[in-house]
C-alpha cells in the first residue's frame, strides 16, 4: 500500500512522527507536510510552493491542501490512501469541517478520487494552556492504534464506496488507561456555541463548548462525535466531500420569475 501522510501542525510535530512510524508497518509511507504550523487554514490553496527534502519526507512551504495537491499531483501520484494527522486537538462538530486544515487535507484527497482518513487527538482541557502544551508521544497511543486498525481494514471492505473520507477523533491514552478503547461510528455534532462579546471594534470570539467539556458537561446527544470522545471512545465519522444540490419548487419559482 502506498500511503501519503500529511498534517496541519507541521512536519516537525509529534503527531505526524508517531503516525509515520506506525503506518510504515502497513505500507510505504511518503510524508508531504507543511514546513510550519498551518492549523485552521481550511482548504486555502497556493499558486506556487517550495518543497524541500526532510528527514521524514518532504516539507512544503504551504498549506495542508497544498501538500495533498503536491503529493498526489507529483510526489506520490500512485498513493492508495491519504492520512492526515495526527492533529493535536480534536476536530469535532459540523462547524469545524471547513475550518480544520487536518480535515481539509482529507477533503482535498477525495477530489483526486483517493480515500482519506483525518485523525485528531482530543486533549482534555482544564489547567492546560493549549498555546504552550505539547502532547507526549504516548498520549497518541490510542489514536495510532485506531488509525492502524482503519488502514488495515477499511480499504478492502467497501467502506469508501459509501464514504469519501473518515474523520477520526481519539482520546488520549490516559483516558483509556493505556488499554484499547472502544470505537464508535458517529456523526458530526450540530451543537454550535461560538459567540462574539465585547465593545464595538474590539470583540472576543469564543467557543464555549471547550469550557463545557473541561467542566465535564456537554450538550451533545448520543451518536455524535463529541459525545463519543468525551466519554473515552474513538469517534469515526464517515463523510462525503462534494457539496450536494437539491432542486425544489420554491427555488424553481424564483428562477422562473427572473426577468419578468
Protein backbone atom coordinates (compact mmCIF):
# COMPACT_ATOMS: atom_id res chain seq x y z
CA UNK A 1 0.00 0.00 0.00
CA UNK A 2 1.21 3.49 -0.88
CA UNK A 3 0.27 5.95 1.88
CA UNK A 4 0.56 9.72 1.61
CA UNK A 5 0.82 11.22 5.12
CA UNK A 6 0.28 14.91 5.81
CA UNK A 7 -0.99 17.16 8.63
CA UNK A 8 -1.59 20.78 9.56
CA UNK A 9 0.54 21.02 12.72
CA UNK A 10 3.71 20.99 10.64
CA UNK A 11 6.24 18.32 9.71
CA UNK A 12 8.14 18.76 13.00
CA UNK A 13 5.11 17.84 15.14
CA UNK A 14 4.96 14.75 17.33
CA UNK A 15 1.64 13.61 15.89
CA UNK A 16 2.91 13.08 12.36
CA UNK A 17 6.10 11.38 13.56
CA UNK A 18 4.24 8.73 15.56
CA UNK A 19 1.87 8.02 12.66
CA UNK A 20 4.75 7.78 10.19
CA UNK A 21 6.40 5.12 12.38
CA UNK A 22 3.18 3.15 12.86
CA UNK A 23 1.97 3.27 9.26
CA UNK A 24 5.34 2.02 7.97
CA UNK A 25 4.20 -1.42 9.11
CA UNK A 26 1.24 -1.24 6.72
CA UNK A 27 2.80 0.14 3.56
CA UNK A 28 5.24 2.59 2.03
CA UNK A 29 4.73 5.97 3.67
CA UNK A 30 5.52 9.25 1.92
CA UNK A 31 5.31 12.28 4.19
CA UNK A 32 4.39 15.55 2.50
CA UNK A 33 3.60 18.07 5.21
CA UNK A 34 3.71 21.81 5.87
CA UNK A 35 7.06 23.21 6.92
CA UNK A 36 5.32 25.27 9.62
CA UNK A 37 2.10 25.09 11.62
CA UNK A 38 -0.89 25.62 9.33
CA UNK A 39 -3.73 25.00 11.76
CA UNK A 40 -7.24 26.25 10.90
CA UNK A 41 -6.37 27.37 7.36
CA UNK A 42 -9.14 25.29 5.79
CA UNK A 43 -8.64 24.44 2.12
CA UNK A 44 -6.55 27.52 1.34
CA UNK A 45 -4.52 26.79 -1.79
CA UNK A 46 -1.36 28.49 -3.06
CA UNK A 47 -0.30 29.19 -6.63
CA UNK A 48 3.26 28.07 -6.02
CA UNK A 49 5.01 26.24 -3.18
CA UNK A 50 8.61 25.45 -2.28
CA UNK A 51 9.31 21.79 -1.47
CA UNK A 52 12.37 20.74 0.48
CA UNK A 53 13.59 17.31 1.49
CA UNK A 54 13.21 16.48 5.17
CA UNK A 55 14.20 13.54 7.37
CA UNK A 56 10.54 12.38 7.32
CA UNK A 57 9.91 13.13 3.65
CA UNK A 58 9.05 16.48 2.10
CA UNK A 59 8.46 19.82 3.81
CA UNK A 60 6.17 22.14 1.87
CA UNK A 61 6.08 25.89 2.32
CA UNK A 62 2.31 25.87 2.12
CA UNK A 63 -0.99 24.60 3.46
CA UNK A 64 -2.30 21.06 4.03
CA UNK A 65 -4.30 21.33 0.80
CA UNK A 66 -1.10 22.37 -0.99
CA UNK A 67 0.61 19.28 0.41
CA UNK A 68 -2.08 16.94 -0.89
CA UNK A 69 -2.07 18.51 -4.34
CA UNK A 70 1.75 18.42 -4.43
CA UNK A 71 1.76 14.85 -3.16
CA UNK A 72 -0.94 13.35 -5.36
CA UNK A 73 -0.11 15.57 -8.31
CA UNK A 74 3.64 15.00 -8.33
CA UNK A 75 5.48 13.46 -5.38
CA UNK A 76 3.29 10.37 -4.78
CA UNK A 77 0.71 10.20 -7.59
CA UNK A 78 0.15 6.46 -7.06
CA UNK A 79 -1.00 6.82 -3.44
CA UNK A 80 -3.73 4.39 -2.41
CA UNK A 81 -4.66 6.33 0.72
CA UNK A 82 -4.13 9.75 2.28
CA UNK A 83 -3.82 10.02 6.06
CA UNK A 84 -3.93 13.48 7.64
CA UNK A 85 -2.75 13.87 11.24
CA UNK A 86 -2.41 13.20 13.94
CA UNK A 87 -3.62 16.64 14.90
CA UNK A 88 -3.06 17.84 18.46
CA UNK A 89 -6.57 18.93 19.38
CA UNK A 90 -9.91 17.41 18.43
CA UNK A 91 -11.86 18.29 15.29
CA UNK A 92 -15.44 17.78 16.42
CA UNK A 93 -18.75 19.10 15.14
CA UNK A 94 -20.09 20.19 11.77
CA UNK A 95 -18.74 23.70 12.05
CA UNK A 96 -15.12 22.54 12.17
CA UNK A 97 -15.22 20.60 8.91
CA UNK A 98 -14.44 23.51 6.59
CA UNK A 99 -12.10 25.26 9.00
CA UNK A 100 -9.71 22.49 10.01
CA UNK A 101 -6.54 22.09 8.00
CA UNK A 102 -6.39 18.43 9.06
CA UNK A 103 -9.82 17.66 7.65
CA UNK A 104 -9.29 19.89 4.62
CA UNK A 105 -6.33 17.76 3.56
CA UNK A 106 -8.58 14.69 3.60
CA UNK A 107 -11.26 16.54 1.64
CA UNK A 108 -8.70 17.63 -0.98
CA UNK A 109 -7.71 14.00 -1.48
CA UNK A 110 -11.27 12.99 -2.31
CA UNK A 111 -11.25 15.20 -5.39
CA UNK A 112 -8.34 13.07 -6.63
CA UNK A 113 -10.58 10.01 -6.02
CA UNK A 114 -8.22 8.86 -3.28
CA UNK A 115 -9.78 7.75 0.04
CA UNK A 116 -8.59 9.58 3.12
CA UNK A 117 -8.55 9.43 6.89
CA UNK A 118 -8.25 12.55 9.07
CA UNK A 119 -7.06 11.82 12.61
CA UNK A 120 -7.13 14.12 15.64
CA UNK A 121 -6.30 13.78 19.32
CA UNK A 122 -8.72 15.06 21.94
CA UNK A 123 -6.71 16.67 24.72
CA UNK A 124 -8.96 17.38 27.74
CA UNK A 125 -8.96 20.97 28.95
CA UNK A 126 -8.69 22.23 32.49
CA UNK A 127 -5.34 23.62 33.54
CA UNK A 128 -3.75 23.01 30.12
CA UNK A 129 -2.64 26.03 28.12
CA UNK A 130 -3.17 24.86 24.54
CA UNK A 131 -0.88 27.59 23.23
CA UNK A 132 2.04 26.03 25.10
CA UNK A 133 1.06 22.38 25.52
CA UNK A 134 2.84 19.68 23.51
CA UNK A 135 1.33 16.20 23.80
CA UNK A 136 3.75 13.39 24.62
CA UNK A 137 4.27 10.50 22.21
CA UNK A 138 2.48 8.04 24.49
CA UNK A 139 -0.62 10.25 24.57
CA UNK A 140 -1.13 9.39 20.88
CA UNK A 141 -1.22 5.62 21.50
CA UNK A 142 -4.98 5.25 21.11
CA UNK A 143 -5.03 7.47 18.01
CA UNK A 144 -2.22 5.41 16.49
CA UNK A 145 -3.98 2.12 17.26
CA UNK A 146 -7.22 3.37 15.76
CA UNK A 147 -5.52 4.66 12.62
CA UNK A 148 -3.60 1.43 12.11
CA UNK A 149 -6.80 -0.59 12.54
CA UNK A 150 -8.67 1.52 9.99
CA UNK A 151 -5.83 1.49 7.48
CA UNK A 152 -5.63 -2.30 7.76
CA UNK A 153 -9.35 -2.95 7.46
CA UNK A 154 -11.09 -0.09 5.67
CA UNK A 155 -9.78 -0.13 2.10
CA UNK A 156 -10.81 -3.64 1.09
CA UNK A 157 -14.27 -3.76 2.66
CA UNK A 158 -16.20 -1.29 0.53
CA UNK A 159 -16.18 1.40 3.21
CA UNK A 160 -15.03 4.07 0.79
CA UNK A 161 -17.76 3.18 -1.68
CA UNK A 162 -20.18 4.92 0.69
CA UNK A 163 -17.86 7.49 2.29
CA UNK A 164 -15.22 9.75 0.77
CA UNK A 165 -13.23 10.16 3.98
CA UNK A 166 -13.28 9.29 7.67
CA UNK A 167 -12.97 11.91 10.39
CA UNK A 168 -11.38 10.15 13.37
CA UNK A 169 -11.05 11.63 16.84
CA UNK A 170 -9.35 9.67 19.61
CA UNK A 171 -9.00 10.26 23.33
CA UNK A 172 -5.55 10.33 24.87
CA UNK A 173 -4.13 7.06 26.14
CA UNK A 174 -4.63 8.34 29.69
CA UNK A 175 -8.40 8.44 29.11
CA UNK A 176 -8.39 4.72 28.29
CA UNK A 177 -5.83 3.77 30.97
CA UNK A 178 -3.50 2.65 28.22
CA UNK A 179 -5.90 -0.10 27.16
CA UNK A 180 -7.67 -0.50 23.84
CA UNK A 181 -10.74 1.70 23.91
CA UNK A 182 -13.97 1.22 22.02
CA UNK A 183 -14.60 2.58 18.52
CA UNK A 184 -17.95 4.15 17.66
CA UNK A 185 -19.37 5.21 14.29
CA UNK A 186 -20.66 8.74 14.79
CA UNK A 187 -22.00 11.80 13.04
CA UNK A 188 -20.68 15.37 13.49
CA UNK A 189 -22.39 17.25 16.29
CA UNK A 190 -24.67 20.11 15.30
CA UNK A 191 -24.07 21.99 18.55
CA UNK A 192 -22.66 25.47 17.91
CA UNK A 193 -21.73 27.77 20.79
CA UNK A 194 -19.45 30.44 19.33
CA UNK A 195 -20.08 33.98 20.49
CA UNK A 196 -18.62 37.42 19.83
CA UNK A 197 -18.53 39.51 23.00
CA UNK A 198 -17.17 42.99 23.70
CA UNK A 199 -17.42 46.59 22.62
CA UNK A 200 -17.76 47.67 19.00
CA UNK A 201 -14.46 47.24 17.22
CA UNK A 202 -12.99 45.00 19.92
CA UNK A 203 -14.74 41.64 20.03
CA UNK A 204 -13.59 38.38 21.54
CA UNK A 205 -14.66 35.28 19.59
CA UNK A 206 -15.12 32.37 21.95
CA UNK A 207 -16.14 28.75 21.54
CA UNK A 208 -17.87 27.92 24.82
CA UNK A 209 -18.08 24.18 24.11
CA UNK A 210 -14.43 23.67 25.10
CA UNK A 211 -15.01 25.14 28.54
CA UNK A 212 -18.09 22.97 28.96
CA UNK A 213 -16.03 19.90 28.09
CA UNK A 214 -13.38 20.96 30.60
CA UNK A 215 -16.11 21.35 33.22
CA UNK A 216 -17.38 17.84 32.49
CA UNK A 217 -20.66 18.72 30.80
CA UNK A 218 -21.59 18.77 27.12
CA UNK A 219 -24.95 19.21 25.35
CA UNK A 220 -24.27 16.69 22.58
CA UNK A 221 -26.57 13.65 22.24
CA UNK A 222 -25.59 10.01 21.93
CA UNK A 223 -24.23 9.15 18.50
CA UNK A 224 -22.32 12.37 18.00
CA UNK A 225 -18.56 12.62 17.59
CA UNK A 226 -18.16 14.90 20.61
CA UNK A 227 -20.17 12.66 22.93
CA UNK A 228 -18.13 9.59 21.96
CA UNK A 229 -14.73 11.19 22.51
CA UNK A 230 -15.82 12.95 25.69
CA UNK A 231 -16.80 9.56 27.12
CA UNK A 232 -13.47 7.98 26.14
CA UNK A 233 -14.30 6.26 22.83
CA UNK A 234 -12.71 6.64 19.40
CA UNK A 235 -15.11 8.53 17.13
CA UNK A 236 -15.22 7.65 13.42
CA UNK A 237 -17.48 9.79 11.24
CA UNK A 238 -17.85 8.60 7.62
CA UNK A 239 -18.30 11.71 5.48
CA UNK A 240 -18.67 12.80 1.89
CA UNK A 241 -16.88 15.77 0.40
CA UNK A 242 -18.66 17.15 -2.69
CA UNK A 243 -21.46 19.58 -1.96
CA UNK A 244 -24.87 18.19 -2.79
CA UNK A 245 -27.69 20.04 -4.51
CA UNK A 246 -31.43 19.59 -4.26
CA UNK A 247 -33.83 21.34 -6.58
CA UNK A 248 -37.25 22.22 -5.16
CA UNK A 249 -40.36 24.03 -6.33
CA UNK A 250 -39.91 27.20 -4.26
CA UNK A 251 -36.46 27.89 -5.66
CA UNK A 252 -37.53 26.95 -9.18
CA UNK A 253 -40.33 29.51 -8.95
CA UNK A 254 -37.81 32.21 -8.01
CA UNK A 255 -35.65 31.31 -11.04
CA UNK A 256 -38.62 31.26 -13.38
CA UNK A 257 -39.71 34.72 -12.23
CA UNK A 258 -36.30 36.22 -13.01
CA UNK A 259 -36.55 38.92 -15.69
CA UNK A 260 -40.33 39.06 -15.77
